[in-house]
């Protein structure tokens, strides 16, 4: 799958398996994920491990994902979130369940963003190409640095 935007970022902590929520400048949650096993955004391995299909770790500790600069990380693992959703027949948690579980409202050390609603396949980048951009210091030629 390809998306019209993506982010490359580094965080203060290891939040790879935790869900994010959108938080506005007043600290209010304005978006939360609707993950289920059928949502298409997550996968489950034979050993039961649950993973984000669109969150990748690069060599240098950067992450490629579909998050925005306005995301906050929670201490809710993807597996916990999905299992709760599946057990309760829902796709997402209420804000009052998520809010006390937010652990980092400003998680990003660096954040690069690319948005291209009209990109062709030749304008999209592989993970290897993004790794090279980071290693060569050319990422800002293709992504906008937001932090």
Rosetta silent file (secondary structure, phi, psi, omega in degrees, C-alpha in Angstrom):
SEQUENCE: XXXXXXXXXXXXXXXXXXXXXXXXXXXXXXXXXXXXXXXXXXXXXXXXXXXXXXXXXXXXXXXXXXXXXXXXXXXXXXXXXXXXXXXXXXXXXXXXXXXXXXXXXXXXXXXXXXXXXXXXXXXXXXXXXXXXXXXXXXXXXXXXXXX
SCORE:     score description
SCORE:     0.000 S_00000001
   1 L     0.000  150.288  174.321    0.000    0.000    0.000 S_00000001
   2 L  -126.698  150.567 -177.894    1.077    3.574   -0.525 S_00000001
   3 L  -124.412  154.033 -179.138   -0.115    6.677    1.280 S_00000001
   4 L   -75.174   -2.162  178.488   -0.092   10.354    0.235 S_00000001
   5 E  -154.135  157.077  172.416    1.960   11.259    3.307 S_00000001
   6 E  -159.814  163.342 -177.776    4.357    9.764    5.787 S_00000001
   7 E  -124.545  147.506  173.476    6.549   10.776    8.673 S_00000001
   8 E  -123.678  126.139 -174.353   10.105    9.978    9.676 S_00000001
   9 E  -151.082  165.208  172.589   10.879   10.612   13.309 S_00000001
  10 E  -127.417  138.056 -179.049   12.941    9.841   16.379 S_00000001
  11 E  -112.871  164.613  178.414   11.375    9.734   19.848 S_00000001
  12 L   -67.365  -31.285 -177.697   12.671   10.265   23.373 S_00000001
  13 L  -129.608  177.560  177.581   11.709    6.712   24.335 S_00000001
  14 L   -89.691   96.045 -177.678   11.011    3.349   22.752 S_00000001
  15 L  -109.555   19.737 -171.590    7.341    3.671   21.856 S_00000001
  16 L   -53.391  -40.278 -174.669    7.385    1.294   18.896 S_00000001
  17 L  -103.248   19.279 -177.671    4.563   -0.965   20.123 S_00000001
  18 E  -112.325  149.563 -178.940    2.396    1.698   21.743 S_00000001
  19 E   -81.614  156.278  176.721   -0.585    3.519   20.318 S_00000001
  20 E  -114.258  157.396  172.622   -0.689    7.240   19.663 S_00000001
  21 E  -134.394  150.919  175.227   -3.510    9.735   19.956 S_00000001
  22 E   -79.944  130.957 -178.549   -3.878   13.203   18.504 S_00000001
  23 E  -128.844  130.323 -179.804   -3.670   15.894   21.180 S_00000001
  24 L   -82.872  179.991 -175.299   -4.367   19.595   20.634 S_00000001
  25 L   -65.640  -17.691  177.355   -2.496   22.522   22.211 S_00000001
  26 L   -92.106   -2.349  179.634   -4.863   22.462   25.207 S_00000001
  27 L    91.230    6.103  179.760   -4.149   18.781   25.864 S_00000001
  28 L   -83.962  141.746  176.269   -7.480   17.497   24.565 S_00000001
  29 E   -75.583  123.525  177.466   -7.613   14.279   22.549 S_00000001
  30 E  -111.781  -10.488  174.168   -8.880   15.066   19.059 S_00000001
  31 E  -155.282  143.111  175.438   -8.223   11.698   17.411 S_00000001
  32 E  -139.124  153.991 -174.040   -7.727    8.133   18.523 S_00000001
  33 L   -73.871  157.397  177.237   -7.120    5.000   16.470 S_00000001
  34 L  -117.287   53.666 -175.572   -9.767    2.515   15.404 S_00000001
  35 L   -78.071  130.723  166.608   -7.574   -0.586   15.391 S_00000001
  36 L  -141.077  172.708  177.630   -9.012   -4.075   15.127 S_00000001
  37 L   -66.393  -18.439 -179.814   -7.597   -7.167   13.469 S_00000001
  38 L   -97.202   -0.513 -173.859   -9.826   -6.326   10.495 S_00000001
  39 L   -72.731  -18.641 -179.053   -8.821   -2.659   10.215 S_00000001
  40 L    87.094   -8.308 -177.261   -5.970   -3.370    7.809 S_00000001
  41 L   -98.660   -9.813 -178.772   -3.487   -1.324    9.826 S_00000001
  42 E  -130.186  159.039  176.744   -2.252   -4.097   12.098 S_00000001
  43 E  -132.525  164.990  178.247   -1.075   -7.649   11.689 S_00000001
  44 E  -134.672  124.210  179.745   -0.736  -10.696   13.901 S_00000001
  45 L   -80.234  165.557  179.622    2.086  -13.204   13.584 S_00000001
  46 L   -57.397  -30.656 -179.268    1.677  -16.950   14.135 S_00000001
  47 L   -81.976    3.748  178.746    3.267  -16.579   17.581 S_00000001
  48 L    92.719   -7.669  179.411    0.529  -14.092   18.593 S_00000001
  49 L   -65.448  133.167  178.906    2.709  -10.996   18.294 S_00000001
  50 E  -104.011  140.535 -176.996    0.715   -7.988   17.119 S_00000001
  51 E  -145.199  155.811  173.652    2.410   -5.309   15.016 S_00000001
  52 E   -78.166  128.489  178.791    1.732   -2.103   13.126 S_00000001
  53 L   -72.114  -22.825 -174.215    1.802   -2.767    9.382 S_00000001
  54 L  -122.348   39.312  174.001    2.904    0.796    8.675 S_00000001
  55 L  -134.539  113.826 -173.271    5.497    1.521   11.360 S_00000001
  56 E  -122.337  140.591  176.619    9.060    0.637   10.396 S_00000001
  57 E   -93.171  129.003  176.369   12.357    0.946   12.259 S_00000001
  58 L   -94.091  167.236 -177.281   15.251    2.327   10.233 S_00000001
  59 L   -54.254  -41.994 -171.059   18.942    1.576   10.834 S_00000001
  60 L   -86.858   11.749  179.461   19.649    4.831   12.615 S_00000001
  61 L    89.215   -0.645  175.000   16.833    4.529   15.164 S_00000001
  62 L   -78.444  158.817  177.765   14.380    6.605   13.163 S_00000001
  63 E  -119.683  140.276  170.519   10.842    5.359   12.608 S_00000001
  64 E  -108.061  127.226 -176.643    8.803    5.628    9.415 S_00000001
  65 E  -159.613 -178.400  179.507    5.092    5.740   10.136 S_00000001
  66 L  -109.102   56.088  178.657    1.760    7.418    9.494 S_00000001
  67 L  -115.526  162.849  177.396    1.696    9.728   12.521 S_00000001
  68 L  -109.501  165.900  179.307    1.490   13.497   12.814 S_00000001
  69 L   -62.970  -18.200 -177.839    3.554   15.923   14.862 S_00000001
  70 L   -92.411   14.581 -179.948    0.459   16.366   17.079 S_00000001
  71 E   -87.457  145.332  172.349    0.495   12.762   18.308 S_00000001
  72 E  -117.694  147.589  178.889    1.120   11.792   21.915 S_00000001
  73 E   -95.393  146.114  176.942    2.196    8.311   22.963 S_00000001
  74 E  -108.845  174.760  171.959    0.337    6.207   25.492 S_00000001
  75 E   -97.678   19.052  178.830    1.436    3.236   27.561 S_00000001
  76 E   -90.705  116.273  178.120   -1.241    1.155   25.816 S_00000001
  77 E   -71.556  156.069  177.820    0.336   -1.586   23.742 S_00000001
  78 H   -58.285  -42.688 -178.964   -1.148   -2.336   20.377 S_00000001
  79 H   -62.662  -45.412  178.512   -2.014   -5.855   21.552 S_00000001
  80 H   -59.633  -44.273 -177.870   -3.808   -4.584   24.682 S_00000001
  81 H   -61.746  -48.881 -177.874   -5.750   -2.053   22.622 S_00000001
  82 H   -67.910  -42.630 -179.328   -6.888   -4.554   20.003 S_00000001
  83 H   -62.734  -38.410  175.872   -7.731   -7.299   22.495 S_00000001
  84 H   -64.060  -45.100  179.631   -9.898   -4.850   24.468 S_00000001
  85 H   -60.838  -46.264 -179.022  -11.592   -3.724   21.258 S_00000001
  86 H   -63.988  -43.299 -178.082  -12.216   -7.293   20.112 S_00000001
  87 H   -66.159  -28.491 -176.373  -13.542   -8.400   23.533 S_00000001
  88 H  -106.289    2.949  177.760  -15.931   -5.441   23.688 S_00000001
  89 L    64.650   34.415 -179.557  -16.995   -5.324   20.030 S_00000001
  90 L  -124.325  170.951  178.677  -15.649   -1.805   19.526 S_00000001
  91 L  -109.997  -13.707 -178.924  -13.014   -0.204   17.297 S_00000001
  92 L  -158.836  161.184 -178.282  -11.614    2.385   19.698 S_00000001
  93 L   -89.492  157.740  174.233  -11.460    3.473   23.309 S_00000001
  94 L   -76.307  157.430 -179.880  -13.204    6.445   24.846 S_00000001
  95 H   -58.012  -36.859 -177.194  -11.111    9.475   25.748 S_00000001
  96 H   -68.147  -20.904  173.255  -11.636    8.866   29.478 S_00000001
  97 H   -82.246  -35.758 -175.818   -9.904    5.463   29.123 S_00000001
  98 H   -80.571  -43.030 -171.141   -7.046    6.824   27.014 S_00000001
  99 H   -49.671  -48.930 -179.482   -6.357   10.159   28.719 S_00000001
 100 H   -70.191   -9.381 -178.130   -4.796    8.772   31.938 S_00000001
 101 H   -97.745    0.231  176.254   -2.630    6.445   29.841 S_00000001
 102 E   -70.284  126.229 -177.892   -0.866    9.225   27.905 S_00000001
 103 E  -112.936  -18.320  179.862    2.814    9.082   28.868 S_00000001
 104 E  -149.636  109.171 -179.728    4.479   11.527   26.460 S_00000001
 105 L   -86.549  -13.077  179.110    2.764   14.580   24.972 S_00000001
 106 L  -136.027   68.310 -168.861    5.935   15.820   23.269 S_00000001
 107 L   -81.913  -14.022 -168.157    7.657   12.577   22.215 S_00000001
 108 E   -92.614  129.180  172.344    9.600   13.657   19.150 S_00000001
 109 E   -84.001  -44.732  175.038   13.285   14.561   19.120 S_00000001
 110 E  -135.541  148.620 -179.522   13.206   14.989   15.338 S_00000001
 111 E  -150.433  122.035  177.765   10.238   14.898   12.982 S_00000001
 112 E  -119.517  143.147 -174.606   10.170   15.012    9.179 S_00000001
 113 E  -133.679  140.574  174.738    6.997   15.019    7.119 S_00000001
 114 E  -130.815  127.747  177.349    6.229   14.415    3.473 S_00000001
 115 E  -129.083  125.381 -179.560    2.856   15.086    1.922 S_00000001
 116 L  -148.730   93.662 -177.560    2.203   14.509   -1.732 S_00000001
 117 L   -71.697  -17.714 -177.193   -1.384   14.077   -2.812 S_00000001
 118 L  -119.052   18.522 -178.285   -0.399   13.845   -6.491 S_00000001
 119 L   -65.858  145.667  170.507    2.812   11.796   -6.278 S_00000001
 120 L   -96.315  170.535  179.953    3.468    9.071   -8.781 S_00000001
 121 H   -56.776  -32.320 -179.411    5.207    5.834   -7.826 S_00000001
 122 H   -69.200  -15.395  179.819    8.512    7.316   -9.026 S_00000001
 123 H   -97.438    0.049  177.871    8.161   10.032   -6.363 S_00000001
 124 L   -92.193  159.296 -174.479    7.720    7.592   -3.482 S_00000001
 125 L  -119.202  143.445  172.967   10.663    6.344   -1.438 S_00000001
 126 L   -81.611  165.332  176.811   11.716    2.917   -0.250 S_00000001
 127 H   -61.822  -36.862  177.448   12.872    2.406    3.327 S_00000001
 128 H   -62.007  -41.134  178.616   16.400    1.954    1.962 S_00000001
 129 H   -66.168  -38.862  178.047   16.216    5.312    0.199 S_00000001
 130 H   -66.529  -40.737  174.809   14.993    7.009    3.378 S_00000001
 131 H   -56.288  -46.122  179.556   17.861    5.377    5.309 S_00000001
 132 H   -61.409  -42.386  178.973   20.299    6.782    2.725 S_00000001
 133 H   -59.584  -42.803  179.189   18.767   10.263    3.013 S_00000001
 134 H   -66.385  -43.383 -179.227   19.238   10.181    6.787 S_00000001
 135 H   -67.504  -36.456 -177.196   22.797    8.860    6.519 S_00000001
 136 H   -89.527   -5.431 -178.847   23.760   11.368    3.799 S_00000001
 137 L    73.571   23.962 -177.975   22.024   14.330    5.434 S_00000001
 138 L  -107.824   10.277 -175.597   19.733   14.852    2.440 S_00000001
 139 H   -61.371  -33.272 -178.329   16.387   14.082    4.063 S_00000001
 140 H   -72.758   -6.766  173.003   15.391   17.763    4.119 S_00000001
 141 H   -77.493  -18.842 -175.504   15.591   17.807    0.322 S_00000001
 142 L  -123.119  -20.423 -178.743   12.566   15.485    0.254 S_00000001
 143 L  -125.449  151.784  175.866   10.850   15.929    3.640 S_00000001
 144 E   -91.029  126.593  178.534    9.872   19.009    5.631 S_00000001
 145 E   -82.158  118.351  178.485   11.532   19.187    9.041 S_00000001
 146 L   -99.576  -19.262  177.405    8.901   20.064   11.636 S_00000001
 147 L  -155.647    0.000    0.000   11.113   19.462   14.664 S_00000001
